mmCIF file of C-alpha atoms in Angstrom:
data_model
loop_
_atom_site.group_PDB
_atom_site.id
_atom_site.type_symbol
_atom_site.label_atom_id
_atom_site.label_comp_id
_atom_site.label_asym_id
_atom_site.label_seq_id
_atom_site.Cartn_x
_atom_site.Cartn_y
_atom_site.Cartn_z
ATOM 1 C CA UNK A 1 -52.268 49.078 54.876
ATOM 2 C CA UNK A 2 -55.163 46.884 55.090
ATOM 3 C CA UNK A 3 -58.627 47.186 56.353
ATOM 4 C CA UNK A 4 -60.556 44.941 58.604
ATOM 5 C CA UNK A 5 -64.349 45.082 59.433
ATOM 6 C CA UNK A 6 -64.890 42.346 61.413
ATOM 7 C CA UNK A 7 -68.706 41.221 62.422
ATOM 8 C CA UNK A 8 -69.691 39.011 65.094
ATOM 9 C CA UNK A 9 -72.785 37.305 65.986
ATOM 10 C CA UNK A 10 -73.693 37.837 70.036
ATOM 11 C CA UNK A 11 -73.453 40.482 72.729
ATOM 12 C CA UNK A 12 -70.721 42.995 72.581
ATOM 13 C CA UNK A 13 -67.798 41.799 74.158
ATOM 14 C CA UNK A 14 -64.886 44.280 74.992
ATOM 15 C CA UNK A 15 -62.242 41.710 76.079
ATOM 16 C CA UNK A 16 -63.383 39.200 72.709
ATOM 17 C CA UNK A 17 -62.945 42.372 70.574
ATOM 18 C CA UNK A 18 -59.552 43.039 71.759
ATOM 19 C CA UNK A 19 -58.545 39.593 71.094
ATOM 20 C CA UNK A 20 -59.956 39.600 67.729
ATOM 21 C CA UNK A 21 -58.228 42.540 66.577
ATOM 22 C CA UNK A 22 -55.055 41.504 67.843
ATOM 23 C CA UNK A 23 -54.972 37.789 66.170
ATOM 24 C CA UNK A 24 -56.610 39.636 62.873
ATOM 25 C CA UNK A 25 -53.491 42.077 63.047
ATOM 26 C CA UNK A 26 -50.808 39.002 63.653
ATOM 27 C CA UNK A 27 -52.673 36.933 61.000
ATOM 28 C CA UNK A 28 -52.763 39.992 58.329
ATOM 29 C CA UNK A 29 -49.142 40.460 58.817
ATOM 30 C CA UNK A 30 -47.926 36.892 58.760
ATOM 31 C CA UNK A 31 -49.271 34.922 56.251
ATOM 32 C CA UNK A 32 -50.618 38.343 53.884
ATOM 33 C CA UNK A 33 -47.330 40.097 54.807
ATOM 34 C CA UNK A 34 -49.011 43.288 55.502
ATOM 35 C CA UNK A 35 -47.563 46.256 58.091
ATOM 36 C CA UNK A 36 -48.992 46.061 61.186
ATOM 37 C CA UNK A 37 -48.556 49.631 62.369
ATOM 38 C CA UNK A 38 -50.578 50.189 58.962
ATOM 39 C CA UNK A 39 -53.158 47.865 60.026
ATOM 40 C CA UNK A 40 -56.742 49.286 60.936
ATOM 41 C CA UNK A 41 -59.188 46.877 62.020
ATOM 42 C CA UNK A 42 -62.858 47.738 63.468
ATOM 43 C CA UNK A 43 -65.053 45.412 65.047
ATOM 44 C CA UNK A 44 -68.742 45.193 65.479
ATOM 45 C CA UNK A 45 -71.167 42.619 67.293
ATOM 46 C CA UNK A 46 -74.854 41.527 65.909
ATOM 47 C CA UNK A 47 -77.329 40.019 67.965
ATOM 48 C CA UNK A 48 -77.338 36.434 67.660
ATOM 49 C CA UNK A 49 -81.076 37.275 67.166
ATOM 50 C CA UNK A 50 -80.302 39.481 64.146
ATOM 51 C CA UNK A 51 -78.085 36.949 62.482
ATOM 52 C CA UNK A 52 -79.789 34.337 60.147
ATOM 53 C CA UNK A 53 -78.398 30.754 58.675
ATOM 54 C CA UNK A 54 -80.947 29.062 56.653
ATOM 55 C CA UNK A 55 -83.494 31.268 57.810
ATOM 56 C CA UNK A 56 -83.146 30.265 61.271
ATOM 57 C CA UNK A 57 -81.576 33.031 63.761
ATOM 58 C CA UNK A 58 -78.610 31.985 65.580
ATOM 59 C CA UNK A 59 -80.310 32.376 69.067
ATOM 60 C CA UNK A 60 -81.802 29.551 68.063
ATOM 61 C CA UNK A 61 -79.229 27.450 67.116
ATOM 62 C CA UNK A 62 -77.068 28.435 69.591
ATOM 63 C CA UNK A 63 -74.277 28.429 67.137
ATOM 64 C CA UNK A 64 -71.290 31.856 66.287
ATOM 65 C CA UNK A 65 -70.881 33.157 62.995
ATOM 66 C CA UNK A 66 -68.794 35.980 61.692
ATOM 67 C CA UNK A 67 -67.939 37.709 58.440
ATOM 68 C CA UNK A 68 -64.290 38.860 57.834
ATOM 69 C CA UNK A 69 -63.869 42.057 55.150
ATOM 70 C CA UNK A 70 -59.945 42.422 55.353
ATOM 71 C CA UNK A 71 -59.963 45.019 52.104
ATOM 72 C CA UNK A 72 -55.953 44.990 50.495
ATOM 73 C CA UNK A 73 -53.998 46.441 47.642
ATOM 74 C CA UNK A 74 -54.502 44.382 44.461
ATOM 75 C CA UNK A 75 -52.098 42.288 43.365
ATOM 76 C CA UNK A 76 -50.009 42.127 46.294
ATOM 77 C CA UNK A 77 -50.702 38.513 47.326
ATOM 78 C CA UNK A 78 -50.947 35.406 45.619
ATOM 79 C CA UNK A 79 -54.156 32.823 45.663
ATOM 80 C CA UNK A 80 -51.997 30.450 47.846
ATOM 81 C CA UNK A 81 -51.276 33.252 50.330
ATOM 82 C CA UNK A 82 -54.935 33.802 50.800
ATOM 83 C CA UNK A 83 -56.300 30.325 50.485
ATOM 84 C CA UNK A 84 -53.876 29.913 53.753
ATOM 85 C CA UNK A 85 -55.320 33.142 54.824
ATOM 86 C CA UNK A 86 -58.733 32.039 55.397
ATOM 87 C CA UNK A 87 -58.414 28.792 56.532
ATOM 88 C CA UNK A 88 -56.149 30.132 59.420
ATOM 89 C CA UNK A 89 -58.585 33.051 60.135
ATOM 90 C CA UNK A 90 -61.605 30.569 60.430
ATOM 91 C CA UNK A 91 -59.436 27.801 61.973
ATOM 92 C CA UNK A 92 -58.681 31.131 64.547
ATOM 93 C CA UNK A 93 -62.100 32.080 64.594
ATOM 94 C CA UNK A 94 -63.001 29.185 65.952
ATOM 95 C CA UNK A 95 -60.731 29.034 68.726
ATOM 96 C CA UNK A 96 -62.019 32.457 69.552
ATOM 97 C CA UNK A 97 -66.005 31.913 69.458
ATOM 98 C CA UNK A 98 -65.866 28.732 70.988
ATOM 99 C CA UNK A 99 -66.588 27.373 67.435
ATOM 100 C CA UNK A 100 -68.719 28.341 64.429
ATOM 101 C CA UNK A 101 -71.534 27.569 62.188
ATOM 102 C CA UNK A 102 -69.644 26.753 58.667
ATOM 103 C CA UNK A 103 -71.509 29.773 57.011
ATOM 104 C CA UNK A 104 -69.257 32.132 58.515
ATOM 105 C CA UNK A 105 -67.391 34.334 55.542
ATOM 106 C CA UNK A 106 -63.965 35.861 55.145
ATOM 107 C CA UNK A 107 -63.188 38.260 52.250
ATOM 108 C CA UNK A 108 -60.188 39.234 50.922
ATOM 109 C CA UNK A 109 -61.149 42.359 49.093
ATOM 110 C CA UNK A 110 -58.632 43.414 45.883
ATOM 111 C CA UNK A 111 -59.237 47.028 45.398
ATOM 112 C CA UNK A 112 -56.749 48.811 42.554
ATOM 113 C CA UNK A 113 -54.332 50.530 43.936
ATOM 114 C CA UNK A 114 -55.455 53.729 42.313
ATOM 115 C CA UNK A 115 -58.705 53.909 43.929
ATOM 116 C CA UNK A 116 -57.098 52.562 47.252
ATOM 117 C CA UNK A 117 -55.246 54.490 50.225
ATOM 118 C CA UNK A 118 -54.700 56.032 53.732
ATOM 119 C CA UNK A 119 -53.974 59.707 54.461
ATOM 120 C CA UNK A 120 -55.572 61.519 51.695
ATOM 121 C CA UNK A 121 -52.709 58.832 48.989
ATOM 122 C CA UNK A 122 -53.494 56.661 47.063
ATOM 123 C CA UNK A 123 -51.253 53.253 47.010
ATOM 124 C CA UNK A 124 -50.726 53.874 43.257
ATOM 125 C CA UNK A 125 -49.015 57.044 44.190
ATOM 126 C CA UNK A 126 -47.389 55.692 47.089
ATOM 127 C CA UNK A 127 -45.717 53.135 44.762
ATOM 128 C CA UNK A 128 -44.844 55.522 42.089
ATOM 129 C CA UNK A 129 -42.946 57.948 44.972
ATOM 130 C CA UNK A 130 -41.999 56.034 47.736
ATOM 131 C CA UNK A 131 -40.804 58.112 50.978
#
């Protein structure tokens, strides 16, 4: 059931949204192995003139950046799964924004199961009485 808060640098872009989502949902599920029809992912778009790289704004450098929060149960993946993780998400990233600055960020946040969950449950529960 993971999270995704997704941040792009630029103008909002419906149709670039909708593509995002979708690739962060396929990528979340394949190589993190996480439920898509549990997957929640929100997107939001800075101005490039908002968004700084060695002090310099990106309007100036012309250049994309994003940062990638995908937030997940501890313990559930393995440092291999998301090494692979974010090198496909910026390899995808790129592909997507037409290419990007190298200081553009994905996390993969661990958060305990116990202070983690969806619909009121937390995952510790949920793993303690499944169904």
């Amino acid at each position: 059931m993971p999270y995704l808060h997704i941040q792009l640098s630029g103008d909002a872009d419906d149709d670039l949204a909708q593509r995002v989502a979708a690739h962060a949902t396929d990528l979340t599920a394949r190589l993190l192995g996480k439920d898509p029809a549990l997957t929640a992912v929100v997107i939001d778009f800075v101005p490039a003139r908002r968004w700084f790289i060695a002090k310099q704004a990106l309007s100036v450098s012309g250049a994309r950046s994003y940062h990638w929060l995908v937030t997940i149960t501890d313990e559930t993946n393995t440092k291999a799964e998301k090494a692979a993780y974010l090198a496909a998400v910026h390899e995808t990233m790129g592909g997507l924004l037409g290419g990007v600055a190298d200081h553009s960020y994905v996390q993969v946040s661990d958060v305990r199961a116990a202070a983690y969950g969806y619909g009121g449950v937390t995952q510790e529960r949920r793993y303690q009485r499944p169904g």
